[in-house]
mmCIF file of C-alpha atoms in Angstrom:
data_model
loop_
_atom_site.group_PDB
_atom_site.id
_atom_site.type_symbol
_atom_site.label_atom_id
_atom_site.label_comp_id
_atom_site.label_asym_id
_atom_site.label_seq_id
_atom_site.Cartn_x
_atom_site.Cartn_y
_atom_site.Cartn_z
ATOM 1 C CA MET A 1 -21.319 -33.436 39.161
ATOM 2 C CA ASN A 2 -23.395 -33.610 35.691
ATOM 3 C CA LEU A 3 -21.873 -35.690 33.252
ATOM 4 C CA ARG A 4 -22.883 -35.564 29.538
ATOM 5 C CA LYS A 5 -22.924 -38.606 27.303
ATOM 6 C CA VAL A 6 -19.778 -39.402 26.071
ATOM 7 C CA SER A 7 -18.405 -42.015 23.573
ATOM 8 C CA ALA A 8 -16.627 -45.311 24.610
ATOM 9 C CA ALA A 9 -13.575 -43.603 23.122
ATOM 10 C CA ALA A 10 -13.737 -41.284 25.930
ATOM 11 C CA ALA A 11 -14.296 -43.488 28.839
ATOM 12 C CA CYS A 12 -11.078 -42.423 30.401
ATOM 13 C CA ALA A 13 -12.980 -39.437 31.240
ATOM 14 C CA LEU A 14 -15.353 -41.145 33.740
ATOM 15 C CA ALA A 15 -12.794 -43.364 35.153
ATOM 16 C CA LEU A 16 -10.602 -40.380 35.821
ATOM 17 C CA SER A 17 -13.043 -37.514 36.776
ATOM 18 C CA VAL A 18 -10.130 -35.705 38.143
ATOM 19 C CA THR A 19 -8.354 -35.226 35.075
ATOM 20 C CA ALA A 20 -11.455 -35.191 32.788
ATOM 21 C CA ALA A 21 -10.494 -32.158 31.349
ATOM 22 C CA ALA A 22 -7.369 -33.481 29.779
ATOM 23 C CA CYS A 23 -9.235 -36.124 27.744
ATOM 24 C CA GLY A 24 -11.014 -34.018 25.247
ATOM 25 C CA SER A 25 -12.281 -30.556 27.300
ATOM 26 C CA ASP A 26 -14.493 -28.190 25.332
ATOM 27 C CA ASP A 27 -11.822 -25.490 26.965
ATOM 28 C CA ASP A 28 -8.896 -26.424 24.582
ATOM 29 C CA ASP A 29 -6.747 -23.873 23.751
ATOM 30 C CA SER A 30 -5.481 -23.942 20.313
ATOM 31 C CA GLY A 31 -3.931 -20.520 20.531
ATOM 32 C CA ASP A 32 -5.657 -19.077 17.565
ATOM 33 C CA SER A 33 -8.456 -17.221 19.094
ATOM 34 C CA GLY A 34 -8.859 -14.983 15.925
ATOM 35 C CA ASP A 35 -7.965 -11.845 17.962
ATOM 36 C CA GLY A 36 -5.176 -10.098 16.324
ATOM 37 C CA GLY A 37 -3.614 -9.035 19.689
ATOM 38 C CA SER A 38 -3.582 -12.600 21.006
ATOM 39 C CA LYS A 39 -1.134 -13.836 18.023
ATOM 40 C CA ASP A 40 2.736 -13.713 18.134
ATOM 41 C CA SER A 41 2.814 -12.158 14.840
ATOM 42 C CA ILE A 42 1.183 -9.919 12.231
ATOM 43 C CA THR A 43 1.389 -10.347 8.721
ATOM 44 C CA VAL A 44 1.310 -7.186 6.308
ATOM 45 C CA GLY A 45 1.481 -7.118 2.668
ATOM 46 C CA ILE A 46 3.421 -4.541 1.010
ATOM 47 C CA LYS A 47 5.338 -3.575 -2.338
ATOM 48 C CA PHE A 48 8.726 -4.899 -2.624
ATOM 49 C CA ASP A 49 9.826 -2.814 -5.811
ATOM 50 C CA GLN A 50 8.421 0.794 -5.221
ATOM 51 C CA PRO A 51 11.324 2.953 -3.992
ATOM 52 C CA GLY A 52 10.323 5.466 -1.184
ATOM 53 C CA LEU A 53 7.063 3.512 -0.638
ATOM 54 C CA GLY A 54 7.648 -0.302 -0.041
ATOM 55 C CA LEU A 55 10.969 -1.670 -1.112
ATOM 56 C CA LYS A 56 12.995 -4.713 -0.240
ATOM 57 C CA GLU A 57 16.473 -3.718 0.169
ATOM 58 C CA PRO A 58 19.583 -5.981 -0.880
ATOM 59 C CA ASP A 59 20.153 -6.871 2.911
ATOM 60 C CA GLY A 60 16.504 -8.084 3.352
ATOM 61 C CA SER A 61 15.109 -5.129 5.029
ATOM 62 C CA TYR A 62 12.189 -3.034 4.113
ATOM 63 C CA SER A 63 12.011 0.535 3.588
ATOM 64 C CA GLY A 64 9.663 3.325 2.517
ATOM 65 C CA PHE A 65 6.455 5.293 3.361
ATOM 66 C CA ASP A 66 4.313 2.288 3.434
ATOM 67 C CA VAL A 67 6.491 0.312 5.412
ATOM 68 C CA ASP A 68 6.878 3.056 7.971
ATOM 69 C CA VAL A 69 3.246 3.378 8.125
ATOM 70 C CA ALA A 70 2.485 -0.023 8.650
ATOM 71 C CA THR A 71 5.127 -0.484 11.292
ATOM 72 C CA TYR A 72 3.495 2.197 13.243
ATOM 73 C CA VAL A 73 0.211 0.842 12.849
ATOM 74 C CA ALA A 74 1.407 -2.675 13.840
ATOM 75 C CA LYS A 75 2.940 -1.174 17.057
ATOM 76 C CA GLU A 76 -0.588 0.335 17.851
ATOM 77 C CA LEU A 77 -2.104 -2.967 17.481
ATOM 78 C CA GLY A 78 0.588 -4.476 20.119
ATOM 79 C CA TYR A 79 3.309 -5.847 17.646
ATOM 80 C CA SER A 80 6.734 -4.933 17.760
ATOM 81 C CA ALA A 81 8.746 -4.517 14.454
ATOM 82 C CA ASP A 82 10.362 -7.960 14.902
ATOM 83 C CA GLN A 83 6.898 -9.207 15.242
ATOM 84 C CA ILE A 84 5.834 -8.287 11.759
ATOM 85 C CA GLU A 85 6.019 -10.748 8.845
ATOM 86 C CA TRP A 86 6.179 -8.721 5.391
ATOM 87 C CA LYS A 87 4.738 -10.268 2.328
ATOM 88 C CA GLU A 88 4.902 -8.965 -1.211
ATOM 89 C CA ALA A 89 1.460 -7.688 -2.378
ATOM 90 C CA ILE A 90 1.441 -7.584 -6.086
ATOM 91 C CA SER A 91 -1.409 -5.194 -7.364
ATOM 92 C CA ALA A 92 -3.524 -8.025 -9.063
ATOM 93 C CA ASP A 93 -3.239 -10.313 -5.927
ATOM 94 C CA ARG A 94 -4.067 -7.905 -3.241
ATOM 95 C CA GLU A 95 -7.898 -8.535 -2.821
ATOM 96 C CA THR A 96 -7.324 -12.614 -3.027
ATOM 97 C CA MET A 97 -4.403 -12.268 -0.365
ATOM 98 C CA LEU A 98 -6.945 -10.694 2.112
ATOM 99 C CA GLU A 99 -9.692 -12.962 0.974
ATOM 100 C CA ARG A 100 -7.585 -16.040 1.769
ATOM 101 C CA GLY A 101 -6.500 -14.730 4.988
ATOM 102 C CA ASP A 102 -2.813 -14.907 3.682
ATOM 103 C CA VAL A 103 -2.221 -11.376 5.369
ATOM 104 C CA ASP A 104 -3.641 -9.535 8.045
ATOM 105 C CA MET A 105 -3.614 -6.110 6.232
ATOM 106 C CA ILE A 106 -2.160 -4.440 3.182
ATOM 107 C CA ALA A 107 -0.629 -1.021 2.811
ATOM 108 C CA ALA A 108 0.777 -1.224 -0.786
ATOM 109 C CA THR A 109 -0.310 2.002 -2.695
ATOM 110 C CA TYR A 110 -3.558 0.747 -2.564
ATOM 111 C CA SER A 111 -6.158 3.010 -3.890
ATOM 112 C CA ILE A 112 -9.609 2.852 -2.372
ATOM 113 C CA THR A 113 -12.169 2.165 -5.037
ATOM 114 C CA ASP A 114 -15.895 1.003 -5.175
ATOM 115 C CA GLU A 115 -14.984 -2.134 -7.046
ATOM 116 C CA ARG A 116 -12.094 -3.055 -4.520
ATOM 117 C CA ALA A 117 -14.666 -2.287 -1.568
ATOM 118 C CA GLN A 118 -16.834 -4.924 -2.588
ATOM 119 C CA LYS A 119 -14.373 -7.717 -1.915
ATOM 120 C CA VAL A 120 -12.310 -5.936 1.007
ATOM 121 C CA ASP A 121 -12.757 -3.029 3.699
ATOM 122 C CA PHE A 122 -10.371 -0.147 3.866
ATOM 123 C CA ALA A 123 -9.007 1.731 6.785
ATOM 124 C CA GLY A 124 -7.888 5.338 5.955
ATOM 125 C CA PRO A 125 -7.498 7.152 3.696
ATOM 126 C CA TYR A 126 -3.801 7.623 4.874
ATOM 127 C CA LEU A 127 -2.566 9.376 1.796
ATOM 128 C CA LEU A 128 -3.999 11.321 -1.104
ATOM 129 C CA ALA A 129 -1.892 10.931 -4.279
ATOM 130 C CA HIS A 130 -2.364 11.943 -7.823
ATOM 131 C CA GLN A 131 -1.395 10.627 -11.311
ATOM 132 C CA ASP A 132 1.238 12.727 -12.734
ATOM 133 C CA LEU A 133 4.074 12.701 -15.044
ATOM 134 C CA LEU A 134 8.078 12.471 -14.293
ATOM 135 C CA ILE A 135 9.847 14.467 -16.895
ATOM 136 C CA ARG A 136 13.450 15.531 -17.251
ATOM 137 C CA ALA A 137 14.739 17.793 -14.809
ATOM 138 C CA ASP A 138 15.476 20.305 -17.872
ATOM 139 C CA ASP A 139 12.136 19.739 -19.545
ATOM 140 C CA ASN A 140 8.760 21.443 -19.060
ATOM 141 C CA ILE A 141 5.273 20.194 -19.403
ATOM 142 C CA ALA A 142 2.746 22.704 -17.867
ATOM 143 C CA LYS A 143 -0.444 20.967 -18.717
ATOM 144 C CA GLY A 144 -1.826 17.670 -19.860
ATOM 145 C CA ALA A 145 -2.493 19.124 -23.488
ATOM 146 C CA ASP A 146 1.290 19.724 -23.658
ATOM 147 C CA LEU A 147 1.650 15.885 -24.150
ATOM 148 C CA ASN A 148 0.007 16.034 -27.485
ATOM 149 C CA GLY A 149 2.956 14.654 -30.102
ATOM 150 C CA LYS A 150 5.090 13.380 -27.031
ATOM 151 C CA THR A 151 5.839 9.910 -26.230
ATOM 152 C CA LEU A 152 4.340 8.627 -22.595
ATOM 153 C CA CYS A 153 5.605 5.552 -21.077
ATOM 154 C CA SER A 154 3.807 3.210 -18.456
ATOM 155 C CA VAL A 155 4.456 -0.058 -17.201
ATOM 156 C CA THR A 156 2.938 -3.292 -19.006
ATOM 157 C CA GLY A 157 -0.760 -3.889 -17.483
ATOM 158 C CA SER A 158 -0.888 -0.151 -16.394
ATOM 159 C CA THR A 159 -3.867 1.869 -17.552
ATOM 160 C CA SER A 160 -2.177 5.127 -16.663
ATOM 161 C CA ALA A 161 -1.028 6.112 -20.001
ATOM 162 C CA GLN A 162 -4.092 5.132 -21.935
ATOM 163 C CA ASN A 163 -6.018 7.132 -19.564
ATOM 164 C CA VAL A 164 -4.172 10.274 -20.698
ATOM 165 C CA LYS A 165 -4.526 9.477 -24.261
ATOM 166 C CA ASP A 166 -8.333 9.018 -23.876
ATOM 167 C CA THR A 167 -8.995 11.927 -21.723
ATOM 168 C CA ILE A 168 -6.301 14.513 -22.011
ATOM 169 C CA ALA A 169 -3.799 14.423 -24.784
ATOM 170 C CA PRO A 170 -5.535 12.210 -27.866
ATOM 171 C CA LYS A 171 -2.423 12.829 -29.867
ATOM 172 C CA ALA A 172 -0.001 11.544 -27.364
ATOM 173 C CA GLN A 173 2.079 8.460 -28.344
ATOM 174 C CA LEU A 174 2.183 5.583 -25.794
ATOM 175 C CA ALA A 175 5.054 3.237 -25.181
ATOM 176 C CA GLU A 176 5.126 0.267 -22.573
ATOM 177 C CA ARG A 177 7.986 -1.173 -20.810
ATOM 178 C CA ALA A 178 8.119 -4.250 -18.563
ATOM 179 C CA GLY A 179 9.004 -2.053 -15.344
ATOM 180 C CA TYR A 180 9.457 1.627 -14.149
ATOM 181 C CA SER A 181 13.473 1.345 -14.249
ATOM 182 C CA GLU A 182 13.116 0.839 -18.157
ATOM 183 C CA CYS A 183 10.753 3.946 -18.483
ATOM 184 C CA LEU A 184 13.229 5.855 -16.482
ATOM 185 C CA ASP A 185 15.965 4.920 -18.716
ATOM 186 C CA ALA A 186 14.008 5.957 -21.770
ATOM 187 C CA VAL A 187 13.083 9.372 -20.196
ATOM 188 C CA ALA A 188 16.642 9.846 -19.028
ATOM 189 C CA ASN A 189 18.123 9.359 -22.496
ATOM 190 C CA GLY A 190 15.357 11.224 -24.372
ATOM 191 C CA SER A 191 13.695 8.443 -26.497
ATOM 192 C CA ILE A 192 10.366 9.158 -24.340
ATOM 193 C CA ASP A 193 9.152 12.335 -22.777
ATOM 194 C CA ALA A 194 7.597 11.249 -19.795
ATOM 195 C CA LEU A 195 6.565 8.377 -17.415
ATOM 196 C CA THR A 196 3.161 8.505 -15.837
ATOM 197 C CA THR A 197 1.655 6.787 -12.653
ATOM 198 C CA ASP A 198 1.027 8.073 -9.140
ATOM 199 C CA ASP A 199 2.822 11.012 -8.089
ATOM 200 C CA SER A 200 3.760 9.260 -5.055
ATOM 201 C CA ILE A 201 5.469 6.206 -6.906
ATOM 202 C CA LEU A 202 7.189 8.801 -9.294
ATOM 203 C CA ALA A 203 8.692 10.731 -6.477
ATOM 204 C CA GLY A 204 10.023 7.783 -4.801
ATOM 205 C CA TYR A 205 12.039 6.996 -8.050
ATOM 206 C CA ALA A 206 13.021 10.455 -8.219
ATOM 207 C CA ALA A 207 14.364 10.630 -4.726
ATOM 208 C CA GLN A 208 16.767 7.495 -5.254
ATOM 209 C CA ASP A 209 20.312 8.594 -5.164
ATOM 210 C CA GLU A 210 21.239 7.730 -8.619
ATOM 211 C CA ASN A 211 18.441 9.482 -9.971
ATOM 212 C CA LYS A 212 18.795 12.776 -7.645
ATOM 213 C CA GLY A 213 18.663 15.850 -10.135
ATOM 214 C CA LYS A 214 17.563 13.966 -13.120
ATOM 215 C CA PHE A 215 13.921 14.029 -12.975
ATOM 216 C CA LYS A 216 11.141 16.100 -11.640
ATOM 217 C CA LEU A 217 7.295 15.847 -11.311
ATOM 218 C CA ALA A 218 5.250 17.831 -13.530
ATOM 219 C CA GLY A 219 2.766 18.469 -10.864
ATOM 220 C CA LEU A 220 -0.457 18.059 -13.157
ATOM 221 C CA ASN A 221 -2.764 16.054 -10.459
ATOM 222 C CA LEU A 222 -4.441 14.162 -13.271
ATOM 223 C CA SER A 223 -6.569 11.968 -10.893
ATOM 224 C CA ASN A 224 -7.107 11.443 -7.238
ATOM 225 C CA GLU A 225 -5.567 8.185 -5.559
ATOM 226 C CA ASN A 226 -6.971 7.557 -1.890
ATOM 227 C CA TYR A 227 -4.355 5.219 -0.543
ATOM 228 C CA GLY A 228 -6.029 3.109 2.361
ATOM 229 C CA ILE A 229 -4.935 -0.022 4.534
ATOM 230 C CA GLY A 230 -6.790 -3.042 3.343
ATOM 231 C CA VAL A 231 -8.248 -5.795 5.649
ATOM 232 C CA GLN A 232 -10.437 -8.475 5.138
ATOM 233 C CA LYS A 233 -13.970 -7.769 4.274
ATOM 234 C CA GLY A 234 -16.252 -7.444 7.516
ATOM 235 C CA ASP A 235 -13.414 -7.250 10.273
ATOM 236 C CA GLU A 236 -14.781 -4.169 11.452
ATOM 237 C CA LYS A 237 -12.861 -4.446 14.795
ATOM 238 C CA MET A 238 -9.469 -4.388 12.743
ATOM 239 C CA LYS A 239 -10.554 -1.518 10.543
ATOM 240 C CA SER A 240 -11.477 0.563 13.563
ATOM 241 C CA ASP A 241 -8.254 -0.025 15.267
ATOM 242 C CA ILE A 242 -6.174 0.799 12.190
ATOM 243 C CA ASP A 243 -8.242 4.101 11.891
ATOM 244 C CA ALA A 244 -7.218 5.094 15.269
ATOM 245 C CA ALA A 245 -3.684 4.253 14.700
ATOM 246 C CA LEU A 246 -3.636 6.416 11.417
ATOM 247 C CA GLU A 247 -5.319 9.326 13.385
ATOM 248 C CA LYS A 248 -2.757 9.205 16.098
ATOM 249 C CA MET A 249 0.247 8.800 13.549
ATOM 250 C CA VAL A 250 -1.259 12.047 11.974
ATOM 251 C CA SER A 251 -1.815 14.080 15.338
ATOM 252 C CA ASP A 252 1.827 13.135 16.974
ATOM 253 C CA GLY A 253 3.645 14.291 13.914
ATOM 254 C CA SER A 254 5.056 10.651 12.561
ATOM 255 C CA TRP A 255 2.973 10.905 9.303
ATOM 256 C CA GLU A 256 4.935 14.063 8.309
ATOM 257 C CA LYS A 257 8.233 12.818 9.445
ATOM 258 C CA PHE A 258 7.614 9.615 7.561
ATOM 259 C CA MET A 259 6.654 11.601 4.303
ATOM 260 C CA ASP A 260 9.581 13.759 4.944
ATOM 261 C CA ALA A 261 12.073 11.037 5.258
ATOM 262 C CA ASN A 262 10.906 8.854 2.199
ATOM 263 C CA LEU A 263 9.702 11.141 -0.412
ATOM 264 C CA GLY A 264 11.049 14.560 0.609
ATOM 265 C CA PRO A 265 14.547 14.067 -1.690
ATOM 266 C CA ALA A 266 12.470 14.343 -4.850
ATOM 267 C CA ASN A 267 10.767 17.758 -3.818
ATOM 268 C CA TYR A 268 7.376 16.095 -3.478
ATOM 269 C CA ASP A 269 4.562 18.545 -3.063
ATOM 270 C CA PHE A 270 2.433 16.041 -0.994
ATOM 271 C CA GLU A 271 -1.117 16.966 0.204
ATOM 272 C CA PRO A 272 -1.853 17.149 3.810
ATOM 273 C CA ALA A 273 -2.726 14.106 5.498
ATOM 274 C CA PRO A 274 -6.497 13.294 4.592
ATOM 275 C CA LYS A 275 -9.116 12.798 7.200
ATOM 276 C CA ILE A 276 -10.158 9.268 8.116
ATOM 277 C CA GLY A 277 -13.200 8.301 5.592
ATOM 278 C CA ASP A 278 -12.751 11.438 3.553
ATOM 279 C CA ILE A 279 -12.411 9.972 -0.014
ATOM 280 C CA LYS A 280 -11.362 12.168 -2.796
ATOM 281 C CA GLU A 281 -13.458 11.680 -6.094
#
């Protein structure tokens, strides 16, 4: 038997050679192998405040397209729904959450950009959205130039409205509100003409029971937003496994079912499911 040098503190290993492994074995199993499939749960970042996409319901449950996608992917990775730990992923915190390992993946209307891809990796895309306008159901805005002279709302910190003013309608008036609900109220009462952000987010609000019939999407497709699932930078296996799950989700019809269930009530004219790795500029 070959014995390596040991400290005095480990002398019990020499005296009790039969149970040496119990006195400090190199094969100690900590239960944290770093392999996602060996863990008891998976932590997923989502939005908590976006109806139709990622919403924490009053009863503590979660709903939305991103939630359905993440649940499907987690199942393909070996986790049941009750093994998912949901965490709120505020837009400004997403890269940091992945870098710190606070979450295993993020599915939170997370547009793939070159800047973000320097810090995290993305599986997907799994949805192609566009910047658009939400307007009153009886209103008509056929093109971006129609916004000249109109008032456009966006949430504080968003660049969506400013982008429209800078590149599409320089005479548009801008208004900021603390949240989407405040913008919606202003559009509904006529004090503001339109709300702008991603069409998928707008469709989620329009699909809410209390908003049905009040609003519609203008359908202007002002930009391309490629939603991906963010993972920690360099985790190629996780990225590859998620890509495979997303491909299966599309091929077995689940993707379209999730879209219809969550955003269909808004008559959202969504794009077909994008091909993995196909980023629309």
